[in-house]
PDB file of C-alpha atoms in Angstrom:
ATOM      1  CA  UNK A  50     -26.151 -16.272  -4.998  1.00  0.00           C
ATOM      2  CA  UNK A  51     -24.677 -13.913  -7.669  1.00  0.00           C
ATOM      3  CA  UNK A  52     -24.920 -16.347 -10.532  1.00  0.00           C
ATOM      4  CA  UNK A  53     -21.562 -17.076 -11.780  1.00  0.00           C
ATOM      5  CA  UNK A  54     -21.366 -19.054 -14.448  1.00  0.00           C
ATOM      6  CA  UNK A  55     -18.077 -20.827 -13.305  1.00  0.00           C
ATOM      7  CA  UNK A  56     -18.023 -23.949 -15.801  1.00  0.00           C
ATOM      8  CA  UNK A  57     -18.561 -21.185 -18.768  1.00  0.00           C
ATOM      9  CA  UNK A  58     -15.487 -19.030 -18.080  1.00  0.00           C
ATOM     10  CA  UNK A  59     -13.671 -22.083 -17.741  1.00  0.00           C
ATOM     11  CA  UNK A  60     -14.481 -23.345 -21.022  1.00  0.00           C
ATOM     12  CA  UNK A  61     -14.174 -19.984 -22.373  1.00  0.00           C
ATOM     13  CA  UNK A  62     -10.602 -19.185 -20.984  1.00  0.00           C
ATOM     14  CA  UNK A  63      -9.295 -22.892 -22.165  1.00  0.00           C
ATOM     15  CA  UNK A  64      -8.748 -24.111 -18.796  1.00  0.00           C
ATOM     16  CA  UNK A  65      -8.699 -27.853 -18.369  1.00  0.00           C
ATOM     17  CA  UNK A  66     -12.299 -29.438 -17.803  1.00  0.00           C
ATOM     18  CA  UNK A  67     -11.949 -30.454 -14.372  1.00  0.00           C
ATOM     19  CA  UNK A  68     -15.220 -31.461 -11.734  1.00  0.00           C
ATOM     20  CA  UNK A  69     -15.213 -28.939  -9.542  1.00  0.00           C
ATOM     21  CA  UNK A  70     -16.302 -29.648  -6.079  1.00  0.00           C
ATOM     22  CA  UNK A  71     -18.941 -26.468  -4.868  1.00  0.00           C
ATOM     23  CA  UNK A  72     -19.042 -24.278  -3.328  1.00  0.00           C
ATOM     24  CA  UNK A  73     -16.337 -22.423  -3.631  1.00  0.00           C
ATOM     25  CA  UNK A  74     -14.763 -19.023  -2.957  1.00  0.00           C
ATOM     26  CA  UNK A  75     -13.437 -16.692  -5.893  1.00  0.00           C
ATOM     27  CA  UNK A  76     -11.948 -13.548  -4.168  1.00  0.00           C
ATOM     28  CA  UNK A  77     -11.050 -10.442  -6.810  1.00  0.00           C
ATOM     29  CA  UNK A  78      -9.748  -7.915  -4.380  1.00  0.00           C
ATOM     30  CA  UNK A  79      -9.147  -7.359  -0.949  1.00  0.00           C
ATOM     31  CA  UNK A  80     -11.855  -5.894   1.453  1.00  0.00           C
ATOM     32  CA  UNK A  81      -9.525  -5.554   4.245  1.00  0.00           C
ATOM     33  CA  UNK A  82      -7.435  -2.289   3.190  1.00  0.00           C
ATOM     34  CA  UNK A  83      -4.081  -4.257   3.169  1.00  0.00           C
ATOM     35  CA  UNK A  84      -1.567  -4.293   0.727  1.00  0.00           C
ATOM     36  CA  UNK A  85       1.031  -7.136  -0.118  1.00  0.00           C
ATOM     37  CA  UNK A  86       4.742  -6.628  -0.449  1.00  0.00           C
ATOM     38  CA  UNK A  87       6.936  -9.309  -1.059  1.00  0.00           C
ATOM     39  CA  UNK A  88       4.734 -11.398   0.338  1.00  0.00           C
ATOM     40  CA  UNK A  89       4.182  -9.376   3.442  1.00  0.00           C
ATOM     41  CA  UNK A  90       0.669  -7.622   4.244  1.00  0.00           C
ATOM     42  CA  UNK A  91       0.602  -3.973   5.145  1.00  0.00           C
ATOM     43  CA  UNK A  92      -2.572  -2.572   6.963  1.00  0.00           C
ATOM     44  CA  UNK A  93      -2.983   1.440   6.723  1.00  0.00           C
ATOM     45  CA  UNK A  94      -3.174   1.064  10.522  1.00  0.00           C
ATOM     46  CA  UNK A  95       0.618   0.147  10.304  1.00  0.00           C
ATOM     47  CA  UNK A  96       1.563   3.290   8.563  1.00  0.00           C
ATOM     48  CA  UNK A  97      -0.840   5.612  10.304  1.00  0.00           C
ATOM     49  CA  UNK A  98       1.333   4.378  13.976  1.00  0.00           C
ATOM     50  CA  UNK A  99       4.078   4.789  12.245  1.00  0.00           C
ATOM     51  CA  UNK A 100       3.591   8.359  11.160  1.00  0.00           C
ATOM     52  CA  UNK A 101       3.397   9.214  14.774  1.00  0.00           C
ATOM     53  CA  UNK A 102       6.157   9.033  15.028  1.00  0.00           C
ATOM     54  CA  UNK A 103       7.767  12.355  17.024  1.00  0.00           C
ATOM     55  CA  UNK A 104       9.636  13.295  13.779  1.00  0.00           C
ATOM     56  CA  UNK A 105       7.387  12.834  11.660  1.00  0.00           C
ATOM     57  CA  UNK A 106       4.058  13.930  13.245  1.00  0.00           C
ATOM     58  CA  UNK A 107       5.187  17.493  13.554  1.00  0.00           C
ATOM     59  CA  UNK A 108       6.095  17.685   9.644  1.00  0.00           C
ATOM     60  CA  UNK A 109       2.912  16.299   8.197  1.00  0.00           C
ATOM     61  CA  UNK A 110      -0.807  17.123   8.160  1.00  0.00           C
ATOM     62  CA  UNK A 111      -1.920  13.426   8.798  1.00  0.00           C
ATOM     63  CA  UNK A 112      -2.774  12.626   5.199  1.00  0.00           C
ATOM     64  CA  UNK A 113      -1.639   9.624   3.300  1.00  0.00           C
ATOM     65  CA  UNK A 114      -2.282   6.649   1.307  1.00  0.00           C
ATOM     66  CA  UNK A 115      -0.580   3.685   0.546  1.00  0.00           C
ATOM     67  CA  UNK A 116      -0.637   1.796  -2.618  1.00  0.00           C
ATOM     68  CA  UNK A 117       1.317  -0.717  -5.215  1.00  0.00           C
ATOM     69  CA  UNK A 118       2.834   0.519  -8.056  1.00  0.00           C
ATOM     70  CA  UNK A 119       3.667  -2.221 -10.799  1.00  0.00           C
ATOM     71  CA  UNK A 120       6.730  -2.548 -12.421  1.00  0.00           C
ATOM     72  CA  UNK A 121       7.943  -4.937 -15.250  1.00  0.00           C
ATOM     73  CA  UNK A 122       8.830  -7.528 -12.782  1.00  0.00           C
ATOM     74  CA  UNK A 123       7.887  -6.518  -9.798  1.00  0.00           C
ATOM     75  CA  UNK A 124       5.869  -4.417  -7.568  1.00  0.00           C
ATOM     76  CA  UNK A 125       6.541  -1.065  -5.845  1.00  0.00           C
ATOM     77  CA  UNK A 126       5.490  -0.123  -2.413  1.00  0.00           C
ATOM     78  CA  UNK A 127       4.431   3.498  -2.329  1.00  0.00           C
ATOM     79  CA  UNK A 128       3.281   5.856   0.429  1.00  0.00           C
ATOM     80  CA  UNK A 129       2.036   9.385  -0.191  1.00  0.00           C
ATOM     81  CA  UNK A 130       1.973  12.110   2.785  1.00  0.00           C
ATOM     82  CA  UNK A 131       1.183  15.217   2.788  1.00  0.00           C
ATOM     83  CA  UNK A 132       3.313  17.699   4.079  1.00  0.00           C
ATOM     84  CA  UNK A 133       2.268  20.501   6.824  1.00  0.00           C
ATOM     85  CA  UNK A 134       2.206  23.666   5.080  1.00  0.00           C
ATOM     86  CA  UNK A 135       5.591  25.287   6.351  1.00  0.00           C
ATOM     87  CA  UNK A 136       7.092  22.280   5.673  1.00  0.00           C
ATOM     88  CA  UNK A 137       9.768  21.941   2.732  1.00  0.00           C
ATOM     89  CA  UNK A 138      10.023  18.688   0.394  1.00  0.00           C
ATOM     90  CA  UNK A 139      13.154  17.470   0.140  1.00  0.00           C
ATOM     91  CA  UNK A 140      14.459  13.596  -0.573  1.00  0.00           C
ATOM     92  CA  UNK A 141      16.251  13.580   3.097  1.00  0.00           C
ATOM     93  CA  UNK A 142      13.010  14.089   4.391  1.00  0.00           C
ATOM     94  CA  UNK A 143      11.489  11.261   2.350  1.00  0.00           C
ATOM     95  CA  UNK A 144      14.376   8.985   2.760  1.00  0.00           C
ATOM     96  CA  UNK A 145      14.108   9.520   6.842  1.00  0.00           C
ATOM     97  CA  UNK A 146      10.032   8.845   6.767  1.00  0.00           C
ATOM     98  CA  UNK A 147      10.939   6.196   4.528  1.00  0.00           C
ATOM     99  CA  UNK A 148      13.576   4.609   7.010  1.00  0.00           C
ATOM    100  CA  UNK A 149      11.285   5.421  10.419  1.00  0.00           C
ATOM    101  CA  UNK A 150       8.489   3.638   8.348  1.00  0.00           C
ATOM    102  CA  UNK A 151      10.445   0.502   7.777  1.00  0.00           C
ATOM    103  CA  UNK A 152      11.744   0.356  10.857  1.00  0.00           C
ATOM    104  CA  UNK A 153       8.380   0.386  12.614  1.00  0.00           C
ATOM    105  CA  UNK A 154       6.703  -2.368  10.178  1.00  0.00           C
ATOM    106  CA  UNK A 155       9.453  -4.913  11.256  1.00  0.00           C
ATOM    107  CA  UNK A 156       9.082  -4.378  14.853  1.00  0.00           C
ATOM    108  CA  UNK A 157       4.663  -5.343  13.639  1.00  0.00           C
ATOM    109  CA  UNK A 158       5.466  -7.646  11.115  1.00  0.00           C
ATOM    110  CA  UNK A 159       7.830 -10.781  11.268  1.00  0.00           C
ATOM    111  CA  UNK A 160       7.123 -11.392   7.340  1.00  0.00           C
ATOM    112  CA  UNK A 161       7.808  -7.572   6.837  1.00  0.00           C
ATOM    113  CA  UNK A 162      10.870  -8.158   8.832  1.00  0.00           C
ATOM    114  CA  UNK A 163      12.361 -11.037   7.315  1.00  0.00           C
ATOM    115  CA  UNK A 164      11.443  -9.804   3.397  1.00  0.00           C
ATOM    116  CA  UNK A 165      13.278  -6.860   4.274  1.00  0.00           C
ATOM    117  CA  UNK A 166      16.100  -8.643   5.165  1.00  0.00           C
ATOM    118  CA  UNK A 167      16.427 -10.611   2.329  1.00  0.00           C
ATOM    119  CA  UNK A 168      15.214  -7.885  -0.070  1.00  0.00           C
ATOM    120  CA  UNK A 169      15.648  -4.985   1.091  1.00  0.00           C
ATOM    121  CA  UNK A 170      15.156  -2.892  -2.187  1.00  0.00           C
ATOM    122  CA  UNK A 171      11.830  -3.942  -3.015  1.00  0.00           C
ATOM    123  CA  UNK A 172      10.243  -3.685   0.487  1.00  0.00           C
ATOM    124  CA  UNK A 173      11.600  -0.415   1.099  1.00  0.00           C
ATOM    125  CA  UNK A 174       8.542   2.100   0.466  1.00  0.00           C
ATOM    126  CA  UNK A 175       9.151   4.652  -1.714  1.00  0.00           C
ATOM    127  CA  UNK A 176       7.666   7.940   0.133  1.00  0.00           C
ATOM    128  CA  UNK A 177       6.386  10.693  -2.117  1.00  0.00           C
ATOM    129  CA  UNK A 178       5.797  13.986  -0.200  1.00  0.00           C
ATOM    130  CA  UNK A 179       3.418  16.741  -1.482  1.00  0.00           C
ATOM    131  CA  UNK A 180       3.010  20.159  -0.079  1.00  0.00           C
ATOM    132  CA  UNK A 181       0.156  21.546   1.702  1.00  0.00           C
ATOM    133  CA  UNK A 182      -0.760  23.424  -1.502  1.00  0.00           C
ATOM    134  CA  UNK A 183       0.270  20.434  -4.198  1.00  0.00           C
ATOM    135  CA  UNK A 184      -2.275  17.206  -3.480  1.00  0.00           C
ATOM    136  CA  UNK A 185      -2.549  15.482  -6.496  1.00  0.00           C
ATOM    137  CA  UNK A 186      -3.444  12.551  -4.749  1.00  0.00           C
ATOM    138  CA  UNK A 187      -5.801  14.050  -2.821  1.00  0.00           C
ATOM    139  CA  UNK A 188      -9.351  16.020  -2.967  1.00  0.00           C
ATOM    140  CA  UNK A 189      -8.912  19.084  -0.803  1.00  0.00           C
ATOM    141  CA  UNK A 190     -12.175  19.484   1.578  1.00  0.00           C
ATOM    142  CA  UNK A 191     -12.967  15.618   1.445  1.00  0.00           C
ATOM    143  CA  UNK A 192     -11.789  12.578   3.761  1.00  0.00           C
ATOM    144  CA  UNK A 193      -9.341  10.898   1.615  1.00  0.00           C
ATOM    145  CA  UNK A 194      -8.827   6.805   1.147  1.00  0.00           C
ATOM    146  CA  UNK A 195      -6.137   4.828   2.689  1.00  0.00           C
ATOM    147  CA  UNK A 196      -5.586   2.563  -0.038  1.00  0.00           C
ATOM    148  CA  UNK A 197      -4.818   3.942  -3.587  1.00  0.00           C
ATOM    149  CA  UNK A 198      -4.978   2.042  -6.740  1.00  0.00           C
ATOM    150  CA  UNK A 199      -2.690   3.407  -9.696  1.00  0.00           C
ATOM    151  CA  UNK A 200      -2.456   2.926 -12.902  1.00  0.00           C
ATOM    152  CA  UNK A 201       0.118   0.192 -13.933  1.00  0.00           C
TER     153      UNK A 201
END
């Protein structure tokens, strides 16, 4: 249907000449929103239930996105929110979002559960906070995205 020269790249990128049985899928990105940590998928749904959270849903406007942040050997679970406007940032507020966030994936995820078990550093989520007033992640006046992709 889209005309993909498979055999070509093959050739091209040195990969072994091989019969190939077709059809067959090639996926580039995911459609679905999700994110993978560890191994573990995260849906924006997650994090949106999860920001309901009593404490949390009176100190934010509702805004955020999640994304992946690579590293050198690894991958970084990030979620932005944006603060209400009388609202102050400060890293024990972004350490308790962060710890009400994990909390909630493991009781909706048994993978999320059982990577952050066995490592908890990188499937932490490292919450940014901006103020009302401070969006660099987001266009003021305009629905913003779920799912971020940044720069590696």
């Amino acid at each position: 249907k889209f005309g993909v020269p498979i055999r070509e790249l093959l050739a091209r990128e040195g990969l072994p000449k091989r019969h190939l049985k077709l059809p067959f899928v090639y996926v580039s990105e995911r459609s679905d929103g999700a994110i993978s940590v560890v191994g573990a998928n995260i849906f924006p749904e997650q994090i949106k239930e999860a920001l309901y959270h009593p404490y949390i849903k009176q100190r934010i406007t509702g805004k955020f996105h999640i994304a992946t942040k690579e590293r050198t050997y690894s991958r970084k679970f990030v979620i932005y929110v944006v603060l209400r406007n009388d609202i102050k940032k400060t890293s024990g507020l972004a350490q308790t979002i962060c710890k009400i966030i994990s909390e909630h994936l493991k009781t909706k995820s048994a993978e999320y559960a059982h990577i952050l078990e066995q490592k908890k550093k990188q499937a932490l989520p490292l919450v940014l906070l901006s103020t009302y007033h401070e969006t660099p992640h987001f266009e003021v006046g305009k629905k913003h995205r779920w799912l971020k992709k940044l720069p590696s």
